Amino acid sequence: MLFRSQAQFNQLDAELGSDERRRLAMACYFALITFMDEQVGRILAALEQSGAAEDTLVIYLSDHGDNLGSRGTWNKSTLYRESTGVPLIVAGSGIAPASIKTNAMLVDIYPTVLQALGVSTTDEDAALPGRSLLESIVHPEPDRVAFSEYHAVGSASGAFMVADAR
């Protein structure tokens, strides 16, 4: 079986065709990010103005980033930092603005929501991967290792990533 790289598989860089179109694709992506940032700001401001901010936990995240032409790749579909590094913002009562240097994973959302709602966890819950982000805020783990895997388009077999603090 012939294994091809993601860049060879999807040919998106070639389809863009020119540096001008590549710059336009990047500008459009950054415009989408800016738009979303503004909408999150509007939600946070509305929560503050309505008095609901003290009783609300906001979790803002995405499931993937974008390669934006790095290594000839576009969209997601790789495990390079460009596509695995996603926005993750947790805001709410008692959470001071800070940048936490702990690797987080999307599997951390489930225990975070359980903790925020005060739901008691079962042994089955405790056995699941993930750590509450509320715990990570209070007790950062700068050396936490993150794991991800990919089994979809352009992947001849499963792809796996292990990321440390670097």
mmCIF file of C-alpha atoms in Angstrom:
data_model
loop_
_atom_site.group_PDB
_atom_site.id
_atom_site.type_symbol
_atom_site.label_atom_id
_atom_site.label_comp_id
_atom_site.label_asym_id
_atom_site.label_seq_id
_atom_site.Cartn_x
_atom_site.Cartn_y
_atom_site.Cartn_z
ATOM 1 C CA MET A 1 0.000 0.000 0.000
ATOM 2 C CA LEU A 2 1.326 3.424 -0.895
ATOM 3 C CA PHE A 3 1.359 5.875 2.024
ATOM 4 C CA ARG A 4 1.174 9.533 1.114
ATOM 5 C CA SER A 5 1.614 12.575 3.294
ATOM 6 C CA GLN A 6 -1.353 14.781 4.141
ATOM 7 C CA ALA A 7 -0.022 17.515 1.846
ATOM 8 C CA GLN A 8 0.126 15.037 -1.049
ATOM 9 C CA PHE A 9 -3.292 13.627 -0.204
ATOM 10 C CA ASN A 10 -5.382 16.773 -0.235
ATOM 11 C CA GLN A 11 -3.383 19.092 -2.548
ATOM 12 C CA LEU A 12 -4.964 22.163 -0.920
ATOM 13 C CA ASP A 13 -1.809 24.239 -1.199
ATOM 14 C CA ALA A 14 -1.684 23.616 -4.952
ATOM 15 C CA GLU A 15 -5.407 24.364 -5.264
ATOM 16 C CA LEU A 16 -4.877 27.792 -3.698
ATOM 17 C CA GLY A 17 -2.419 28.370 -6.504
ATOM 18 C CA SER A 18 -0.805 31.695 -5.627
ATOM 19 C CA ASP A 19 0.711 33.536 -2.696
ATOM 20 C CA GLU A 20 -2.053 36.125 -3.036
ATOM 21 C CA ARG A 21 -4.751 33.460 -2.548
ATOM 22 C CA ARG A 22 -2.780 31.944 0.351
ATOM 23 C CA ARG A 23 -2.643 35.359 2.048
ATOM 24 C CA LEU A 24 -6.382 35.796 1.448
ATOM 25 C CA ALA A 25 -7.090 32.360 3.000
ATOM 26 C CA MET A 26 -5.036 33.321 6.055
ATOM 27 C CA ALA A 27 -6.734 36.721 6.326
ATOM 28 C CA CYS A 28 -10.155 35.047 6.168
ATOM 29 C CA TYR A 29 -9.179 32.599 8.915
ATOM 30 C CA PHE A 30 -7.896 35.403 11.144
ATOM 31 C CA ALA A 31 -11.087 37.386 10.438
ATOM 32 C CA LEU A 32 -13.155 34.419 11.638
ATOM 33 C CA ILE A 33 -11.095 34.241 14.823
ATOM 34 C CA THR A 34 -11.512 37.970 15.401
ATOM 35 C CA PHE A 35 -15.265 37.676 14.846
ATOM 36 C CA MET A 36 -15.534 34.825 17.368
ATOM 37 C CA ASP A 37 -13.414 36.717 19.905
ATOM 38 C CA GLU A 38 -15.771 39.681 19.582
ATOM 39 C CA GLN A 39 -18.815 37.444 20.105
ATOM 40 C CA VAL A 40 -17.310 35.913 23.248
ATOM 41 C CA GLY A 41 -16.626 39.445 24.482
ATOM 42 C CA ARG A 42 -20.258 40.348 23.855
ATOM 43 C CA ILE A 43 -21.456 37.302 25.792
ATOM 44 C CA LEU A 44 -19.166 38.066 28.735
ATOM 45 C CA ALA A 45 -20.272 41.713 28.736
ATOM 46 C CA ALA A 46 -23.958 40.692 28.633
ATOM 47 C CA LEU A 47 -23.427 38.295 31.541
ATOM 48 C CA GLU A 48 -21.752 41.081 33.507
ATOM 49 C CA GLN A 49 -24.456 43.642 32.699
ATOM 50 C CA SER A 50 -27.280 41.239 33.574
ATOM 51 C CA GLY A 51 -25.704 40.233 36.881
ATOM 52 C CA ALA A 52 -25.485 36.598 35.762
ATOM 53 C CA ALA A 53 -21.670 36.543 35.559
ATOM 54 C CA GLU A 54 -21.316 35.469 39.205
ATOM 55 C CA ASP A 55 -23.446 32.368 38.577
ATOM 56 C CA THR A 56 -22.124 31.402 35.147
ATOM 57 C CA LEU A 57 -19.112 29.397 34.038
ATOM 58 C CA VAL A 58 -18.078 30.117 30.466
ATOM 59 C CA ILE A 59 -15.923 27.622 28.595
ATOM 60 C CA TYR A 60 -14.800 28.697 25.135
ATOM 61 C CA LEU A 61 -12.946 26.192 22.994
ATOM 62 C CA SER A 62 -12.534 24.767 19.554
ATOM 63 C CA ASP A 63 -11.938 21.232 18.387
ATOM 64 C CA HIS A 64 -8.997 22.102 16.121
ATOM 65 C CA GLY A 65 -6.797 24.850 14.789
ATOM 66 C CA ASP A 66 -5.593 25.259 11.207
ATOM 67 C CA ASN A 67 -2.245 24.531 9.603
ATOM 68 C CA LEU A 68 -2.462 27.731 7.500
ATOM 69 C CA GLY A 69 -0.009 26.453 4.914
ATOM 70 C CA SER A 70 2.647 25.142 7.290
ATOM 71 C CA ARG A 71 4.470 22.260 5.619
ATOM 72 C CA GLY A 72 2.141 22.669 2.622
ATOM 73 C CA THR A 73 -0.902 21.708 4.709
ATOM 74 C CA TRP A 74 -4.187 23.531 5.230
ATOM 75 C CA ASN A 75 -7.205 22.918 7.444
ATOM 76 C CA LYS A 76 -6.778 20.460 10.324
ATOM 77 C CA SER A 77 -6.044 16.769 9.746
ATOM 78 C CA THR A 78 -2.524 16.719 11.209
ATOM 79 C CA LEU A 79 -1.126 16.562 14.703
ATOM 80 C CA TYR A 80 1.230 19.498 14.335
ATOM 81 C CA ARG A 81 0.903 22.296 16.912
ATOM 82 C CA GLU A 82 -0.829 24.563 14.383
ATOM 83 C CA SER A 83 -3.877 22.296 14.259
ATOM 84 C CA THR A 84 -3.786 20.812 17.787
ATOM 85 C CA GLY A 85 -3.328 24.076 19.678
ATOM 86 C CA VAL A 86 -6.859 25.362 20.209
ATOM 87 C CA PRO A 87 -8.338 28.309 22.068
ATOM 88 C CA LEU A 88 -9.438 27.421 25.562
ATOM 89 C CA ILE A 89 -10.851 30.062 27.855
ATOM 90 C CA VAL A 90 -12.510 29.398 31.192
ATOM 91 C CA ALA A 91 -14.176 32.374 32.854
ATOM 92 C CA GLY A 92 -16.441 32.658 35.832
ATOM 93 C CA SER A 93 -16.858 33.577 39.452
ATOM 94 C CA GLY A 94 -13.650 33.147 41.422
ATOM 95 C CA ILE A 95 -11.497 32.614 38.342
ATOM 96 C CA ALA A 96 -8.871 35.342 38.115
ATOM 97 C CA PRO A 97 -7.588 36.311 34.669
ATOM 98 C CA ALA A 98 -4.403 34.333 34.075
ATOM 99 C CA SER A 99 -2.560 32.245 31.554
ATOM 100 C CA ILE A 100 -2.094 28.736 32.920
ATOM 101 C CA LYS A 101 0.920 26.791 31.681
ATOM 102 C CA THR A 102 -0.685 23.352 31.921
ATOM 103 C CA ASN A 103 -1.422 21.250 28.844
ATOM 104 C CA ALA A 104 -5.177 20.814 28.575
ATOM 105 C CA MET A 105 -7.157 18.385 26.463
ATOM 106 C CA LEU A 106 -10.765 18.350 25.336
ATOM 107 C CA VAL A 107 -11.351 15.319 27.588
ATOM 108 C CA ASP A 108 -10.868 17.773 30.480
ATOM 109 C CA ILE A 109 -14.220 19.431 29.712
ATOM 110 C CA TYR A 110 -16.347 16.590 31.157
ATOM 111 C CA PRO A 111 -14.771 16.619 34.643
ATOM 112 C CA THR A 112 -14.750 20.446 34.546
ATOM 113 C CA VAL A 113 -18.494 20.632 33.946
ATOM 114 C CA LEU A 114 -19.188 17.987 36.620
ATOM 115 C CA GLN A 115 -17.125 19.933 39.166
ATOM 116 C CA ALA A 116 -18.690 23.272 38.209
ATOM 117 C CA LEU A 117 -22.178 21.840 38.682
ATOM 118 C CA GLY A 118 -21.249 20.163 41.955
ATOM 119 C CA VAL A 119 -22.112 16.732 40.583
ATOM 120 C CA SER A 120 -20.608 13.869 42.530
ATOM 121 C CA THR A 121 -18.458 11.654 40.372
ATOM 122 C CA THR A 122 -18.754 7.907 40.272
ATOM 123 C CA ASP A 123 -15.915 5.392 40.085
ATOM 124 C CA GLU A 124 -16.654 5.151 36.357
ATOM 125 C CA ASP A 125 -16.254 8.936 36.025
ATOM 126 C CA ALA A 126 -12.991 8.861 37.956
ATOM 127 C CA ALA A 127 -11.623 6.189 35.609
ATOM 128 C CA LEU A 128 -12.188 8.375 32.527
ATOM 129 C CA PRO A 129 -9.315 10.427 31.123
ATOM 130 C CA GLY A 130 -9.277 14.120 31.877
ATOM 131 C CA ARG A 131 -8.776 16.497 34.765
ATOM 132 C CA SER A 132 -11.028 19.359 35.751
ATOM 133 C CA LEU A 133 -9.721 22.621 34.365
ATOM 134 C CA LEU A 134 -10.874 24.238 37.603
ATOM 135 C CA GLU A 135 -8.317 22.034 39.381
ATOM 136 C CA SER A 136 -5.659 22.966 36.820
ATOM 137 C CA ILE A 137 -6.268 26.648 37.556
ATOM 138 C CA VAL A 138 -5.723 26.147 41.278
ATOM 139 C CA HIS A 139 -2.984 23.509 40.968
ATOM 140 C CA PRO A 140 -1.170 23.955 37.632
ATOM 141 C CA GLU A 141 0.870 21.034 36.288
ATOM 142 C CA PRO A 142 3.462 22.620 33.969
ATOM 143 C CA ASP A 143 4.851 19.179 33.077
ATOM 144 C CA ARG A 144 1.487 17.589 32.201
ATOM 145 C CA VAL A 145 1.642 15.478 29.060
ATOM 146 C CA ALA A 146 -1.139 15.748 26.481
ATOM 147 C CA PHE A 147 -2.199 12.962 24.142
ATOM 148 C CA SER A 148 -4.180 13.110 20.918
ATOM 149 C CA GLU A 149 -5.003 10.782 18.080
ATOM 150 C CA TYR A 150 -6.337 11.147 14.567
ATOM 151 C CA HIS A 151 -8.153 8.534 12.458
ATOM 152 C CA ALA A 152 -9.751 10.313 9.525
ATOM 153 C CA VAL A 153 -9.282 11.716 6.037
ATOM 154 C CA GLY A 154 -5.770 11.515 4.638
ATOM 155 C CA SER A 155 -4.547 9.267 7.417
ATOM 156 C CA ALA A 156 -3.289 5.944 6.080
ATOM 157 C CA SER A 157 -3.379 4.633 9.631
ATOM 158 C CA GLY A 158 -3.932 6.103 13.064
ATOM 159 C CA ALA A 159 -1.772 9.099 13.931
ATOM 160 C CA PHE A 160 -0.807 9.757 17.539
ATOM 161 C CA MET A 161 0.660 12.739 19.359
ATOM 162 C CA VAL A 162 2.246 13.113 22.758
ATOM 163 C CA ALA A 163 3.072 16.681 23.793
ATOM 164 C CA ASP A 164 4.980 17.851 26.822
ATOM 165 C CA ALA A 165 5.469 21.370 28.152
ATOM 166 C CA ARG A 166 7.761 22.267 25.276
#
